[in-house]
């Protein structure tokens, strides 16, 4: 059981309404289940990084590295540049990218 806060999972959620695509960036803190949802312009790395920069500005550089000690993502292309957040002033954030393999259970 994890008891240390400030370790986050990140992902994107895509929905469609009236033929338009909406994308939300989600971050969930692993211990508290605190949830951040930010509407972004697209499911691409530039949109993800823009949202993360807004968070960095909102929390200040000092607090950002305290609040987001680690961020865990899957290997989707929108997280390709997430590792650029690792160096942030003199402190660092550890970014973990996991390769998720989807196995077709019904395939013979």
C-alpha positions as a LaTeX table, in Angstrom:
\begin{tabular}{lrrr}
\hline
Residue & $x$ (\AA) & $y$ (\AA) & $z$ (\AA) \\
\hline
Unk1 & 0.00 & 0.00 & 0.00 \\
Unk2 & 1.36 & 3.37 & $-1.03$ \\
Unk3 & 1.31 & 6.01 & 1.71 \\
Unk4 & 3.33 & 8.79 & 0.08 \\
Unk5 & 1.34 & 11.40 & $-1.83$ \\
Unk6 & 2.30 & 13.30 & $-4.99$ \\
Unk7 & 2.52 & 10.32 & $-7.35$ \\
Unk8 & 0.15 & 10.70 & $-10.31$ \\
Unk9 & $-1.30$ & 8.75 & $-13.24$ \\
Unk10 & $-1.98$ & 10.71 & $-16.43$ \\
Unk11 & $-4.20$ & 9.85 & $-19.38$ \\
Unk12 & $-6.50$ & 11.38 & $-21.99$ \\
Unk13 & $-10.19$ & 10.79 & $-22.53$ \\
Unk14 & $-11.75$ & 11.42 & $-25.94$ \\
Unk15 & $-15.46$ & 11.93 & $-26.45$ \\
Unk16 & $-17.64$ & 12.95 & $-29.36$ \\
Unk17 & $-20.72$ & 15.11 & $-29.27$ \\
Unk18 & $-22.54$ & 16.40 & $-32.34$ \\
Unk19 & $-19.72$ & 15.16 & $-34.54$ \\
Unk20 & $-17.09$ & 17.16 & $-32.64$ \\
Unk21 & $-14.26$ & 15.55 & $-30.71$ \\
Unk22 & $-13.52$ & 16.72 & $-27.17$ \\
Unk23 & $-10.35$ & 15.75 & $-25.32$ \\
Unk24 & $-9.78$ & 15.87 & $-21.56$ \\
Unk25 & $-6.41$ & 15.40 & $-19.88$ \\
Unk26 & $-6.82$ & 13.54 & $-16.58$ \\
Unk27 & $-4.43$ & 13.29 & $-13.67$ \\
Unk28 & $-5.20$ & 11.11 & $-10.64$ \\
Unk29 & $-3.12$ & 11.17 & $-7.45$ \\
Unk30 & $-2.50$ & 7.52 & $-6.51$ \\
Unk31 & $-3.06$ & 7.72 & $-2.73$ \\
Unk32 & $-5.82$ & 10.28 & $-2.32$ \\
Unk33 & $-7.57$ & 9.70 & $-5.68$ \\
Unk34 & $-7.57$ & 13.50 & $-6.11$ \\
Unk35 & $-8.60$ & 14.07 & $-9.70$ \\
Unk36 & $-7.68$ & 16.84 & $-12.11$ \\
Unk37 & $-9.46$ & 17.12 & $-15.46$ \\
Unk38 & $-8.36$ & 19.71 & $-18.01$ \\
Unk39 & $-10.00$ & 20.20 & $-21.39$ \\
Unk40 & $-7.30$ & 20.32 & $-24.06$ \\
Unk41 & $-7.45$ & 21.22 & $-27.75$ \\
Unk42 & $-6.43$ & 17.81 & $-29.11$ \\
Unk43 & $-5.02$ & 14.38 & $-28.37$ \\
Unk44 & $-1.43$ & 15.35 & $-29.17$ \\
Unk45 & 1.77 & 16.06 & $-27.27$ \\
Unk46 & 1.59 & 19.84 & $-27.83$ \\
Unk47 & $-1.84$ & 20.00 & $-26.16$ \\
Unk48 & $-0.68$ & 17.85 & $-23.23$ \\
Unk49 & 2.44 & 19.97 & $-22.71$ \\
Unk50 & 0.41 & 23.20 & $-22.92$ \\
Unk51 & $-1.88$ & 21.91 & $-20.15$ \\
Unk52 & 1.09 & 20.87 & $-18.02$ \\
Unk53 & 2.64 & 24.32 & $-18.45$ \\
Unk54 & $-0.63$ & 25.88 & $-17.26$ \\
Unk55 & $-0.47$ & 23.65 & $-14.17$ \\
Unk56 & 3.16 & 24.62 & $-13.59$ \\
Unk57 & 2.26 & 28.31 & $-13.76$ \\
Unk58 & $-0.79$ & 27.83 & $-11.54$ \\
Unk59 & 1.10 & 26.01 & $-8.78$ \\
Unk60 & 4.44 & 27.87 & $-9.25$ \\
Unk61 & 7.63 & 26.06 & $-10.16$ \\
Unk62 & 8.53 & 25.33 & $-6.53$ \\
Unk63 & 5.14 & 23.81 & $-5.62$ \\
Unk64 & 4.80 & 21.99 & $-8.97$ \\
Unk65 & 7.74 & 19.70 & $-8.19$ \\
Unk66 & 6.37 & 19.04 & $-4.70$ \\
Unk67 & 2.85 & 18.25 & $-5.91$ \\
Unk68 & 3.93 & 16.18 & $-8.94$ \\
Unk69 & 6.85 & 14.02 & $-7.71$ \\
Unk70 & 6.16 & 11.33 & $-10.31$ \\
Unk71 & 3.82 & 11.10 & $-13.29$ \\
Unk72 & 3.03 & 7.72 & $-14.82$ \\
Unk73 & 1.75 & 7.56 & $-18.41$ \\
Unk74 & 1.18 & 4.92 & $-21.04$ \\
Unk75 & 3.11 & 5.01 & $-24.32$ \\
Unk76 & 0.45 & 6.82 & $-26.36$ \\
Unk77 & 1.86 & 9.46 & $-28.72$ \\
Unk78 & 0.33 & 12.39 & $-26.78$ \\
Unk79 & 2.84 & 11.67 & $-23.99$ \\
Unk80 & 5.93 & 11.63 & $-26.25$ \\
Unk81 & 7.24 & 14.95 & $-24.93$ \\
Unk82 & 6.12 & 14.54 & $-21.32$ \\
Unk83 & 9.69 & 13.70 & $-20.31$ \\
Unk84 & 10.57 & 17.35 & $-21.01$ \\
Unk85 & 8.98 & 18.10 & $-17.62$ \\
Unk86 & 11.70 & 16.08 & $-15.88$ \\
Unk87 & 14.03 & 19.03 & $-15.50$ \\
Unk88 & 12.28 & 21.89 & $-13.83$ \\
Unk89 & 14.61 & 24.37 & $-12.16$ \\
Unk90 & 16.89 & 22.55 & $-9.73$ \\
Unk91 & 14.34 & 19.91 & $-8.81$ \\
Unk92 & 13.16 & 17.10 & $-11.01$ \\
Unk93 & 10.02 & 15.14 & $-11.71$ \\
Unk94 & 10.29 & 11.47 & $-12.58$ \\
Unk95 & 8.24 & 10.56 & $-15.63$ \\
Unk96 & 7.39 & 6.90 & $-16.13$ \\
Unk97 & 6.12 & 5.77 & $-19.52$ \\
Unk98 & 4.72 & 2.27 & $-19.57$ \\
Unk99 & 4.30 & 0.24 & $-22.71$ \\
Unk100 & 0.84 & $-1.21$ & $-22.66$ \\
Unk101 & 0.27 & $-4.21$ & $-24.90$ \\
Unk102 & $-3.29$ & $-5.07$ & $-25.69$ \\
Unk103 & $-3.79$ & $-8.78$ & $-26.12$ \\
Unk104 & $-6.74$ & $-10.06$ & $-28.08$ \\
Unk105 & $-8.10$ & $-12.76$ & $-25.76$ \\
Unk106 & $-10.45$ & $-14.05$ & $-28.40$ \\
Unk107 & $-7.76$ & $-14.71$ & $-30.98$ \\
Unk108 & $-7.09$ & $-18.41$ & $-31.45$ \\
\hline
\end{tabular}
